[in-house]
Coordinates of C-alpha atoms in Angstrom, one line a residue:
M859 CA 144.9 118.9 125.8
S860 CA 145.1 122.4 123.8
S861 CA 148.1 124.3 123.7
N862 CA 148.8 128.1 123.7
R863 CA 150.8 128.2 120.0
F864 CA 148.2 129.1 118.2
P865 CA 145.7 131.1 120.7
R866 CA 143.2 131.7 117.9
I867 CA 142.7 128.4 117.1
D868 CA 142.5 127.3 120.4
T869 CA 139.6 129.7 121.0
H870 CA 137.8 129.2 117.8
P871 CA 138.5 125.5 116.5
V872 CA 135.6 125.5 114.4
A873 CA 136.3 128.9 112.7
A874 CA 139.6 127.7 112.1
F875 CA 137.9 124.2 110.9
V876 CA 135.7 125.8 108.4
V877 CA 138.6 128.2 106.9
G878 CA 140.8 125.2 106.2
A879 CA 138.2 123.0 104.8
Y880 CA 137.1 125.9 102.3
A881 CA 140.4 127.0 101.6
F882 CA 141.9 123.6 100.7
T883 CA 138.9 122.4 98.7
W884 CA 138.5 125.7 96.9
I885 CA 142.3 126.7 96.1
V886 CA 142.9 122.7 95.1
S887 CA 139.9 122.3 93.0
A888 CA 139.5 125.8 91.7
P889 CA 142.0 125.6 88.2
A890 CA 139.5 122.4 87.3
A891 CA 137.0 125.3 86.4
F892 CA 139.3 126.5 83.5
M893 CA 140.2 123.0 82.0
E894 CA 138.5 120.9 79.6
E895 CA 137.3 117.6 81.2
G896 CA 139.6 115.0 81.5
W897 CA 141.9 112.9 84.2
T898 CA 143.4 116.2 85.4
P899 CA 140.7 118.5 86.5
W900 CA 138.8 115.6 88.1
I901 CA 141.9 114.4 90.3
L902 CA 142.2 118.0 91.2
I903 CA 138.2 118.0 92.1
Y904 CA 138.6 114.6 94.3
I905 CA 141.9 115.3 95.7
G906 CA 140.2 118.9 96.9
S907 CA 137.1 117.0 98.3
F908 CA 139.1 116.1 101.4
G909 CA 139.5 119.8 102.4
P910 CA 137.3 118.5 105.6
L911 CA 139.2 115.8 106.6
V912 CA 142.8 117.8 106.1
S913 CA 141.3 120.6 108.0
A914 CA 140.1 118.3 110.5
A915 CA 143.3 117.1 111.1
A916 CA 145.3 119.9 110.9
V917 CA 143.2 121.9 113.7
T918 CA 142.9 119.2 115.9
W919 CA 147.1 119.0 115.5
L920 CA 147.8 122.3 115.9
R921 CA 145.5 122.7 118.9
G922 CA 147.8 119.9 120.6
D923 CA 144.9 117.1 121.1
G924 CA 144.6 113.9 120.2
V925 CA 144.6 113.3 116.4
R926 CA 144.7 109.6 117.1
A927 CA 141.4 110.3 119.4
W928 CA 139.9 112.0 116.7
A929 CA 140.9 109.4 114.0
R930 CA 139.5 106.6 115.8
Q931 CA 135.9 107.4 115.3
I932 CA 136.6 106.4 111.4
F933 CA 137.3 102.9 112.6
R934 CA 134.2 103.0 115.2
W935 CA 132.4 99.7 113.8
R936 CA 130.7 98.4 117.1
V937 CA 127.6 100.5 117.3
G938 CA 124.9 97.6 117.2
W939 CA 123.5 96.2 114.7
R940 CA 120.3 98.4 114.5
W941 CA 122.9 101.3 113.1
W942 CA 123.9 99.1 110.6
I943 CA 120.3 98.4 109.3
A944 CA 119.7 102.4 109.7
A945 CA 122.6 103.3 107.9
F946 CA 122.0 101.0 104.9
G947 CA 118.3 100.6 105.2
V948 CA 116.9 104.3 105.9
P949 CA 118.4 106.0 102.0
V950 CA 116.7 103.2 100.7
A951 CA 113.6 103.6 102.4
I952 CA 113.1 106.8 101.6
V953 CA 113.9 106.1 97.6
M954 CA 111.2 103.3 98.2
V955 CA 108.6 105.4 99.4
T956 CA 109.4 108.3 96.9
T957 CA 108.8 106.0 94.3
V958 CA 105.5 104.7 95.9
V959 CA 104.3 108.6 96.0
L960 CA 105.4 109.3 92.5
L961 CA 103.5 106.6 91.2
I962 CA 100.3 107.4 93.0
I963 CA 100.6 111.2 91.8
G964 CA 101.5 110.4 88.4
G965 CA 105.0 111.3 88.6
P966 CA 107.8 110.6 85.9
V967 CA 108.7 107.1 86.8
D968 CA 109.0 103.6 85.4
L969 CA 108.6 100.7 87.2
D970 CA 109.5 98.7 84.0
Q971 CA 113.2 100.5 84.0
P972 CA 115.7 97.8 84.6
F973 CA 117.3 97.2 88.2
Q974 CA 120.6 98.6 88.2
S975 CA 123.3 96.1 88.5
P976 CA 124.6 94.9 91.6
V977 CA 128.0 95.5 90.3
L978 CA 127.4 99.3 89.7
I979 CA 125.6 99.5 93.2
A980 CA 128.5 98.4 94.7
I981 CA 131.1 100.5 92.8
V982 CA 128.7 103.8 93.2
F983 CA 128.8 102.7 96.9
L984 CA 132.5 102.2 97.5
F985 CA 133.2 105.7 95.5
G986 CA 130.6 107.5 98.1
L987 CA 132.4 105.7 100.9
T988 CA 135.8 106.7 100.1
V989 CA 136.0 110.0 97.8
S990 CA 132.6 111.4 97.5
G991 CA 130.9 112.2 100.7
G992 CA 132.4 109.6 103.1
L993 CA 136.0 109.6 104.2
N994 CA 136.9 112.5 102.6
E995 CA 133.8 114.8 104.4
E996 CA 132.5 113.5 107.4
P997 CA 135.6 112.8 109.4
G998 CA 135.4 116.7 109.4
W999 CA 131.8 117.8 109.4
R1000 CA 130.1 115.1 111.7
G1001 CA 133.7 113.9 113.1
F1002 CA 135.1 117.2 114.4
A1003 CA 132.8 120.2 114.0
Q1004 CA 129.7 118.4 115.3
P1005 CA 131.0 117.7 118.7
Y1006 CA 132.3 121.1 118.9
L1007 CA 129.1 122.5 118.4
N1008 CA 127.4 119.9 120.4
D1009 CA 129.1 121.4 123.3
R1010 CA 127.7 125.1 122.5
Y1011 CA 124.2 124.4 120.9
D1012 CA 121.3 122.2 120.9
A1013 CA 122.0 119.1 118.4
L1014 CA 119.4 120.5 116.0
T1015 CA 121.0 124.1 116.0
A1016 CA 124.4 122.5 115.7
S1017 CA 123.4 120.3 112.8
L1018 CA 122.0 123.0 110.6
I1019 CA 124.8 125.5 111.0
I1020 CA 127.0 122.3 109.9
G1021 CA 124.3 122.3 106.9
V1022 CA 124.5 125.7 105.7
I1023 CA 128.5 125.4 105.8
W1024 CA 128.4 121.8 104.2
A1025 CA 126.3 123.2 101.5
V1026 CA 127.8 126.4 100.6
W1027 CA 131.7 124.8 100.8
H1028 CA 130.4 123.0 97.6
L1029 CA 130.0 126.3 95.6
P1030 CA 132.7 126.1 93.2
Y1031 CA 131.5 122.5 91.8
F1032 CA 128.8 124.5 90.2
F1033 CA 131.5 126.8 88.4
I1034 CA 133.3 123.7 87.1
P1035 CA 131.7 123.2 84.0
F1036 CA 131.5 119.5 83.5
A1037 CA 130.4 118.8 87.4
P1038 CA 127.2 117.2 87.8
H1039 CA 126.4 120.8 90.1
S1040 CA 127.0 123.0 87.0
G1041 CA 123.9 121.3 85.0
F1042 CA 121.6 121.6 87.5
T1043 CA 118.0 123.2 86.8
V1044 CA 117.0 126.0 89.0
V1045 CA 114.4 123.8 91.1
N1046 CA 117.7 121.1 91.6
Q1047 CA 119.7 123.8 93.0
V1048 CA 117.1 124.5 95.5
G1049 CA 116.4 121.3 96.0
W1050 CA 119.8 120.4 96.5
F1051 CA 120.7 123.2 98.8
V1052 CA 117.4 122.0 101.2
G1053 CA 118.2 118.1 100.8
I1054 CA 121.7 119.4 102.1
I1055 CA 120.2 120.4 105.3
L1056 CA 117.9 117.8 105.9
L1057 CA 120.8 115.4 105.4
S1058 CA 122.7 117.1 107.7
I1059 CA 120.1 116.5 110.5
I1060 CA 120.0 112.7 109.8
L1061 CA 123.7 112.4 109.5
A1062 CA 124.1 114.1 113.0
W1063 CA 121.3 112.0 114.7
A1064 CA 123.3 109.2 113.3
Y1065 CA 127.2 110.2 114.7
N1066 CA 125.5 111.4 118.2
S1067 CA 123.6 108.1 118.6
T1068 CA 127.1 106.4 117.9
G1069 CA 130.0 108.4 118.2
S1070 CA 131.0 106.5 115.0
V1071 CA 132.3 108.4 112.0
L1072 CA 132.5 105.0 109.8
I1073 CA 128.4 104.8 110.3
V1074 CA 127.7 108.1 109.4
M1075 CA 130.2 107.7 106.2
V1076 CA 128.2 104.5 105.1
L1077 CA 124.9 106.3 106.0
H1078 CA 126.5 109.2 103.5
A1079 CA 128.0 107.1 100.9
M1080 CA 124.2 104.7 101.1
V1081 CA 121.9 108.3 100.5
N1082 CA 124.2 109.0 97.3
T1083 CA 123.8 105.3 96.2
A1084 CA 120.3 104.7 96.7
D1085 CA 119.6 107.8 94.0
I1086 CA 120.2 105.5 91.4
L1087 CA 117.7 103.3 92.5
L1088 CA 114.9 105.6 91.7
P1089 CA 113.5 104.4 88.8
L1090 CA 113.0 107.4 86.9
A1091 CA 111.6 107.5 83.3
P1092 CA 114.1 109.0 81.1
D1093 CA 111.5 110.3 78.3
Q1094 CA 109.5 111.9 81.0
L1095 CA 112.2 114.2 82.1
V1096 CA 113.6 115.3 79.1
V1097 CA 111.9 115.6 75.9
D1098 CA 113.5 116.7 72.7
D1099 CA 116.8 117.2 74.5
V1100 CA 114.8 119.7 76.6
I1101 CA 114.6 119.3 80.3
V1102 CA 110.8 119.1 81.7
E1103 CA 111.1 121.6 84.7
T1104 CA 107.8 120.3 86.3
A1105 CA 108.5 116.4 86.3
V1106 CA 111.8 117.3 87.6
A1107 CA 110.4 119.7 90.5
T1108 CA 107.9 116.7 91.0
V1109 CA 110.4 114.4 91.8
T1110 CA 112.7 116.8 93.5
I1111 CA 109.8 118.0 95.9
T1112 CA 108.7 114.5 96.7
Q1113 CA 111.9 113.3 97.7
L1114 CA 112.2 116.2 100.1
A1115 CA 108.8 116.0 101.4
V1116 CA 109.5 112.1 102.3
T1117 CA 113.1 113.3 103.7
L1118 CA 111.4 116.1 105.6
L1119 CA 109.0 113.1 107.4
V1120 CA 111.9 111.1 108.4
V1121 CA 113.3 114.5 109.9
V1122 CA 110.5 115.3 111.7
A1123 CA 110.2 112.0 113.1
I1124 CA 113.7 111.8 114.3
V1125 CA 113.4 115.1 115.9
A1126 CA 110.0 114.5 117.5
Y1127 CA 111.2 111.1 118.9
F1128 CA 115.0 111.8 120.1
G1129 CA 114.4 115.9 121.0
R1130 CA 116.2 118.5 119.7
E1131 CA 118.5 118.6 122.1
S1132 CA 120.4 115.5 121.7
L1133 CA 118.9 114.0 118.4
A1134 CA 119.8 110.8 120.5
R1135 CA 119.5 108.7 123.8
G1136 CA 122.0 109.2 126.3
E1137 CA 125.1 111.5 126.2
I1138 CA 126.2 112.6 123.1
P1139 CA 129.6 113.3 121.4
G1140 CA 131.3 116.3 122.6
V1141 CA 134.7 117.8 122.3
A1142 CA 135.8 115.6 125.5
H1143 CA 134.9 112.7 123.0
L1144 CA 137.7 114.2 121.0
G1145 CA 140.4 114.2 123.7
G1146 CA 139.9 117.5 123.7
E1147 CA 139.1 120.2 126.5
K1148 CA 135.4 121.7 126.1
R1149 CA 135.3 125.8 125.9

């Protein structure tokens, strides 16, 4: 039940959450932009990345709502075996189809590339599940913002709003010299932004259908993990230490096109109103009041 201790937070919970997530992440991570690469800046970056989780918990508590009810979503694993297959399988399927299309059009792929070590795949997945998109982000974006916006907009619109907020939240990483985002080419940057928007819709579909933050964390982590399974040909992407923009653009556009097809299929089948079958999570799902 919401209280009147903080009326602005009570009446504008999503705005309060966004401000809190941005403030925590940007303030904690910002010093890394002025440091040389090392343990300290990376620790600041990853601590800062917990902004969405910290802000969601704080706003929930400040509103007087049940933090336990909100946090319980992180451990909701009984969602049906089909959703576990989807969480692990959809990202891999996107990469597989992307690979096939690139082969057909003569893109920069090489099937003779050695398959990634299962140990490396597991490490990347666990890293993504905990500190690179999963636990640090999803309890906020999907576990908090999505239910509130579901009560106000159709699910597709809600996921698009979150996608834009989510993308802009990453802004500091583009100014930290050793962060991967800072090395993006223009094509990478545009493609990354569009990809975040599309991924937001896919994650909203999983969350609205299950009410589980855990399944969304797994799906998010698998998206990050699946990227290392794409058998790219390094000698076609970089020639004489220079990035081949056309090759990068070919991979980026192809993967975006495949992802877009998945999104279109989801919206066409489940509908933009809910992106799911049946009732979807709203504020009541978090133990709060609908406003």
